[in-house]
Amino acid sequence: MVAVHEEFEATVTEIVPWGVLIRLDDGIAGVIDNLKLPAWLDDEPLPEIGSAVHVVVLDDARDPVRVSALAGDMDIARRLRDRRLDGQG
């Protein structure tokens, strides 16, 4: 089970025209949309199948779950997690 704003190390399982399919540590399938993949935005080579990618869960209600590899999305998720721990939301 995963939750929104959780971070994981994921393994790339497939490259598709709209992004990268991954498998989270616990075996759950996920997808990184091209717009949430730094390599795509920077016009760099995409990660290879089998490589590790650090991701944050954006939408845990979809199958496969939607994740992001963008540093900005991880920063937002960390701030939201910290607020929750502090009882602010």
mmCIF file with all atom_site columns, C-alpha atoms in Angstrom:
data_model
loop_
_atom_site.group_PDB
_atom_site.id
_atom_site.type_symbol
_atom_site.label_atom_id
_atom_site.label_alt_id
_atom_site.label_comp_id
_atom_site.label_asym_id
_atom_site.label_entity_id
_atom_site.label_seq_id
_atom_site.pdbx_PDB_ins_code
_atom_site.Cartn_x
_atom_site.Cartn_y
_atom_site.Cartn_z
_atom_site.occupancy
_atom_site.B_iso_or_equiv
_atom_site.pdbx_formal_charge
_atom_site.auth_seq_id
_atom_site.auth_comp_id
_atom_site.auth_asym_id
_atom_site.auth_atom_id
_atom_site.pdbx_PDB_model_num
ATOM 1  C CA . MET A 1 1  ? 0.000  0.000  0.000   1.00 0.00 ? 1  MET A CA 1
ATOM 2  C CA . VAL A 1 2  ? 1.299  3.446  -0.873  1.00 0.00 ? 2  VAL A CA 1
ATOM 3  C CA . ALA A 1 3  ? 0.098  6.898  0.087   1.00 0.00 ? 3  ALA A CA 1
ATOM 4  C CA . VAL A 1 4  ? 0.228  10.303 -1.554  1.00 0.00 ? 4  VAL A CA 1
ATOM 5  C CA . HIS A 1 5  ? 3.477  12.179 -0.797  1.00 0.00 ? 5  HIS A CA 1
ATOM 6  C CA . GLU A 1 6  ? 5.431  9.017  0.110   1.00 0.00 ? 6  GLU A CA 1
ATOM 7  C CA . GLU A 1 7  ? 8.876  8.683  -1.459  1.00 0.00 ? 7  GLU A CA 1
ATOM 8  C CA . PHE A 1 8  ? 10.290 5.457  -2.858  1.00 0.00 ? 8  PHE A CA 1
ATOM 9  C CA . GLU A 1 9  ? 13.195 4.018  -4.745  1.00 0.00 ? 9  GLU A CA 1
ATOM 10 C CA . ALA A 1 10 ? 11.679 2.563  -7.900  1.00 0.00 ? 10 ALA A CA 1
ATOM 11 C CA . THR A 1 11 ? 12.996 0.360  -10.677 1.00 0.00 ? 11 THR A CA 1
ATOM 12 C CA . VAL A 1 12 ? 12.338 1.233  -14.323 1.00 0.00 ? 12 VAL A CA 1
ATOM 13 C CA . THR A 1 13 ? 10.497 -1.656 -15.997 1.00 0.00 ? 13 THR A CA 1
ATOM 14 C CA . GLU A 1 14 ? 9.559  -0.187 -19.384 1.00 0.00 ? 14 GLU A CA 1
ATOM 15 C CA . ILE A 1 15 ? 9.911  2.937  -21.501 1.00 0.00 ? 15 ILE A CA 1
ATOM 16 C CA . VAL A 1 16 ? 6.664  3.969  -23.226 1.00 0.00 ? 16 VAL A CA 1
ATOM 17 C CA . PRO A 1 17 ? 5.809  6.956  -25.475 1.00 0.00 ? 17 PRO A CA 1
ATOM 18 C CA . TRP A 1 18 ? 4.062  8.826  -22.618 1.00 0.00 ? 18 TRP A CA 1
ATOM 19 C CA . GLY A 1 19 ? 6.610  8.134  -19.875 1.00 0.00 ? 19 GLY A CA 1
ATOM 20 C CA . VAL A 1 20 ? 8.369  5.475  -17.856 1.00 0.00 ? 20 VAL A CA 1
ATOM 21 C CA . LEU A 1 21 ? 6.771  2.492  -16.140 1.00 0.00 ? 21 LEU A CA 1
ATOM 22 C CA . ILE A 1 22 ? 8.268  1.637  -12.774 1.00 0.00 ? 22 ILE A CA 1
ATOM 23 C CA . ARG A 1 23 ? 7.916  -0.831 -9.944  1.00 0.00 ? 23 ARG A CA 1
ATOM 24 C CA . LEU A 1 24 ? 8.057  0.494  -6.391  1.00 0.00 ? 24 LEU A CA 1
ATOM 25 C CA . ASP A 1 25 ? 10.027 -1.310 -3.671  1.00 0.00 ? 25 ASP A CA 1
ATOM 26 C CA . ASP A 1 26 ? 6.891  -3.081 -2.477  1.00 0.00 ? 26 ASP A CA 1
ATOM 27 C CA . GLY A 1 27 ? 6.029  -4.386 -5.966  1.00 0.00 ? 27 GLY A CA 1
ATOM 28 C CA . ILE A 1 28 ? 3.352  -1.835 -6.823  1.00 0.00 ? 28 ILE A CA 1
ATOM 29 C CA . ALA A 1 29 ? 3.345  -0.633 -10.434 1.00 0.00 ? 29 ALA A CA 1
ATOM 30 C CA . GLY A 1 30 ? 3.641  3.051  -11.183 1.00 0.00 ? 30 GLY A CA 1
ATOM 31 C CA . VAL A 1 31 ? 4.086  5.466  -14.057 1.00 0.00 ? 31 VAL A CA 1
ATOM 32 C CA . ILE A 1 32 ? 6.148  8.619  -14.394 1.00 0.00 ? 32 ILE A CA 1
ATOM 33 C CA . ASP A 1 33 ? 4.522  10.861 -16.983 1.00 0.00 ? 33 ASP A CA 1
ATOM 34 C CA . ASN A 1 34 ? 7.044  12.511 -19.319 1.00 0.00 ? 34 ASN A CA 1
ATOM 35 C CA . LEU A 1 35 ? 6.341  15.906 -17.741 1.00 0.00 ? 35 LEU A CA 1
ATOM 36 C CA . LYS A 1 36 ? 7.327  14.537 -14.316 1.00 0.00 ? 36 LYS A CA 1
ATOM 37 C CA . LEU A 1 37 ? 10.648 13.133 -15.555 1.00 0.00 ? 37 LEU A CA 1
ATOM 38 C CA . PRO A 1 38 ? 13.674 15.464 -15.362 1.00 0.00 ? 38 PRO A CA 1
ATOM 39 C CA . ALA A 1 39 ? 15.455 13.766 -18.275 1.00 0.00 ? 39 ALA A CA 1
ATOM 40 C CA . TRP A 1 40 ? 12.490 14.403 -20.580 1.00 0.00 ? 40 TRP A CA 1
ATOM 41 C CA . LEU A 1 41 ? 12.276 18.070 -19.614 1.00 0.00 ? 41 LEU A CA 1
ATOM 42 C CA . ASP A 1 42 ? 16.051 18.566 -19.981 1.00 0.00 ? 42 ASP A CA 1
ATOM 43 C CA . ASP A 1 43 ? 16.198 16.663 -23.303 1.00 0.00 ? 43 ASP A CA 1
ATOM 44 C CA . GLU A 1 44 ? 18.571 14.093 -21.821 1.00 0.00 ? 44 GLU A CA 1
ATOM 45 C CA . PRO A 1 45 ? 18.568 10.298 -22.238 1.00 0.00 ? 45 PRO A CA 1
ATOM 46 C CA . LEU A 1 46 ? 15.756 8.552  -20.396 1.00 0.00 ? 46 LEU A CA 1
ATOM 47 C CA . PRO A 1 47 ? 16.629 6.133  -17.591 1.00 0.00 ? 47 PRO A CA 1
ATOM 48 C CA . GLU A 1 48 ? 17.362 2.593  -18.747 1.00 0.00 ? 48 GLU A CA 1
ATOM 49 C CA . ILE A 1 49 ? 15.266 -0.446 -17.901 1.00 0.00 ? 49 ILE A CA 1
ATOM 50 C CA . GLY A 1 50 ? 16.477 -1.805 -14.569 1.00 0.00 ? 50 GLY A CA 1
ATOM 51 C CA . SER A 1 51 ? 17.828 1.523  -13.339 1.00 0.00 ? 51 SER A CA 1
ATOM 52 C CA . ALA A 1 52 ? 16.777 3.020  -10.006 1.00 0.00 ? 52 ALA A CA 1
ATOM 53 C CA . VAL A 1 53 ? 14.776 6.254  -9.821  1.00 0.00 ? 53 VAL A CA 1
ATOM 54 C CA . HIS A 1 54 ? 13.782 8.172  -6.696  1.00 0.00 ? 54 HIS A CA 1
ATOM 55 C CA . VAL A 1 55 ? 10.083 9.108  -6.908  1.00 0.00 ? 55 VAL A CA 1
ATOM 56 C CA . VAL A 1 56 ? 7.239  10.612 -4.907  1.00 0.00 ? 56 VAL A CA 1
ATOM 57 C CA . VAL A 1 57 ? 3.618  9.411  -5.128  1.00 0.00 ? 57 VAL A CA 1
ATOM 58 C CA . LEU A 1 58 ? 1.265  12.019 -6.596  1.00 0.00 ? 58 LEU A CA 1
ATOM 59 C CA . ASP A 1 59 ? -1.893 9.934  -7.006  1.00 0.00 ? 59 ASP A CA 1
ATOM 60 C CA . ASP A 1 60 ? -2.360 6.660  -5.140  1.00 0.00 ? 60 ASP A CA 1
ATOM 61 C CA . ALA A 1 61 ? -5.959 6.125  -6.323  1.00 0.00 ? 61 ALA A CA 1
ATOM 62 C CA . ARG A 1 62 ? -4.989 5.296  -9.896  1.00 0.00 ? 62 ARG A CA 1
ATOM 63 C CA . ASP A 1 63 ? -3.679 2.028  -11.255 1.00 0.00 ? 63 ASP A CA 1
ATOM 64 C CA . PRO A 1 64 ? -0.821 2.231  -11.902 1.00 0.00 ? 64 PRO A CA 1
ATOM 65 C CA . VAL A 1 65 ? -0.072 4.874  -9.271  1.00 0.00 ? 65 VAL A CA 1
ATOM 66 C CA . ARG A 1 66 ? 1.172  8.211  -10.626 1.00 0.00 ? 66 ARG A CA 1
ATOM 67 C CA . VAL A 1 67 ? 4.581  9.290  -9.412  1.00 0.00 ? 67 VAL A CA 1
ATOM 68 C CA . SER A 1 68 ? 7.044  12.091 -10.086 1.00 0.00 ? 68 SER A CA 1
ATOM 69 C CA . ALA A 1 69 ? 10.834 12.197 -10.225 1.00 0.00 ? 69 ALA A CA 1
ATOM 70 C CA . LEU A 1 70 ? 10.935 16.017 -10.116 1.00 0.00 ? 70 LEU A CA 1
ATOM 71 C CA . ALA A 1 71 ? 12.808 17.584 -7.204  1.00 0.00 ? 71 ALA A CA 1
ATOM 72 C CA . GLY A 1 72 ? 10.144 20.296 -6.921  1.00 0.00 ? 72 GLY A CA 1
ATOM 73 C CA . ASP A 1 73 ? 7.378  17.722 -6.417  1.00 0.00 ? 73 ASP A CA 1
ATOM 74 C CA . MET A 1 74 ? 9.466  15.989 -3.741  1.00 0.00 ? 74 MET A CA 1
ATOM 75 C CA . ASP A 1 75 ? 10.037 19.295 -1.947  1.00 0.00 ? 75 ASP A CA 1
ATOM 76 C CA . ILE A 1 76 ? 6.295  20.010 -1.943  1.00 0.00 ? 76 ILE A CA 1
ATOM 77 C CA . ALA A 1 77 ? 5.532  16.503 -0.646  1.00 0.00 ? 77 ALA A CA 1
ATOM 78 C CA . ARG A 1 78 ? 8.117  16.876 2.158   1.00 0.00 ? 78 ARG A CA 1
ATOM 79 C CA . ARG A 1 79 ? 6.632  20.203 3.240   1.00 0.00 ? 79 ARG A CA 1
ATOM 80 C CA . LEU A 1 80 ? 3.121  18.720 3.258   1.00 0.00 ? 80 LEU A CA 1
ATOM 81 C CA . ARG A 1 81 ? 4.293  15.682 5.247   1.00 0.00 ? 81 ARG A CA 1
ATOM 82 C CA . ASP A 1 82 ? 6.040  17.959 7.758   1.00 0.00 ? 82 ASP A CA 1
ATOM 83 C CA . ARG A 1 83 ? 2.870  20.058 8.144   1.00 0.00 ? 83 ARG A CA 1
ATOM 84 C CA . ARG A 1 84 ? 0.855  16.904 8.775   1.00 0.00 ? 84 ARG A CA 1
ATOM 85 C CA . LEU A 1 85 ? 3.344  15.752 11.420  1.00 0.00 ? 85 LEU A CA 1
ATOM 86 C CA . ASP A 1 86 ? 3.168  19.172 13.069  1.00 0.00 ? 86 ASP A CA 1
ATOM 87 C CA . GLY A 1 87 ? -0.633 18.914 13.203  1.00 0.00 ? 87 GLY A CA 1
ATOM 88 C CA . GLN A 1 88 ? -1.215 21.719 10.689  1.00 0.00 ? 88 GLN A CA 1
ATOM 89 C CA . GLY A 1 89 ? -3.073 19.769 8.098   1.00 0.00 ? 89 GLY A CA 1
#
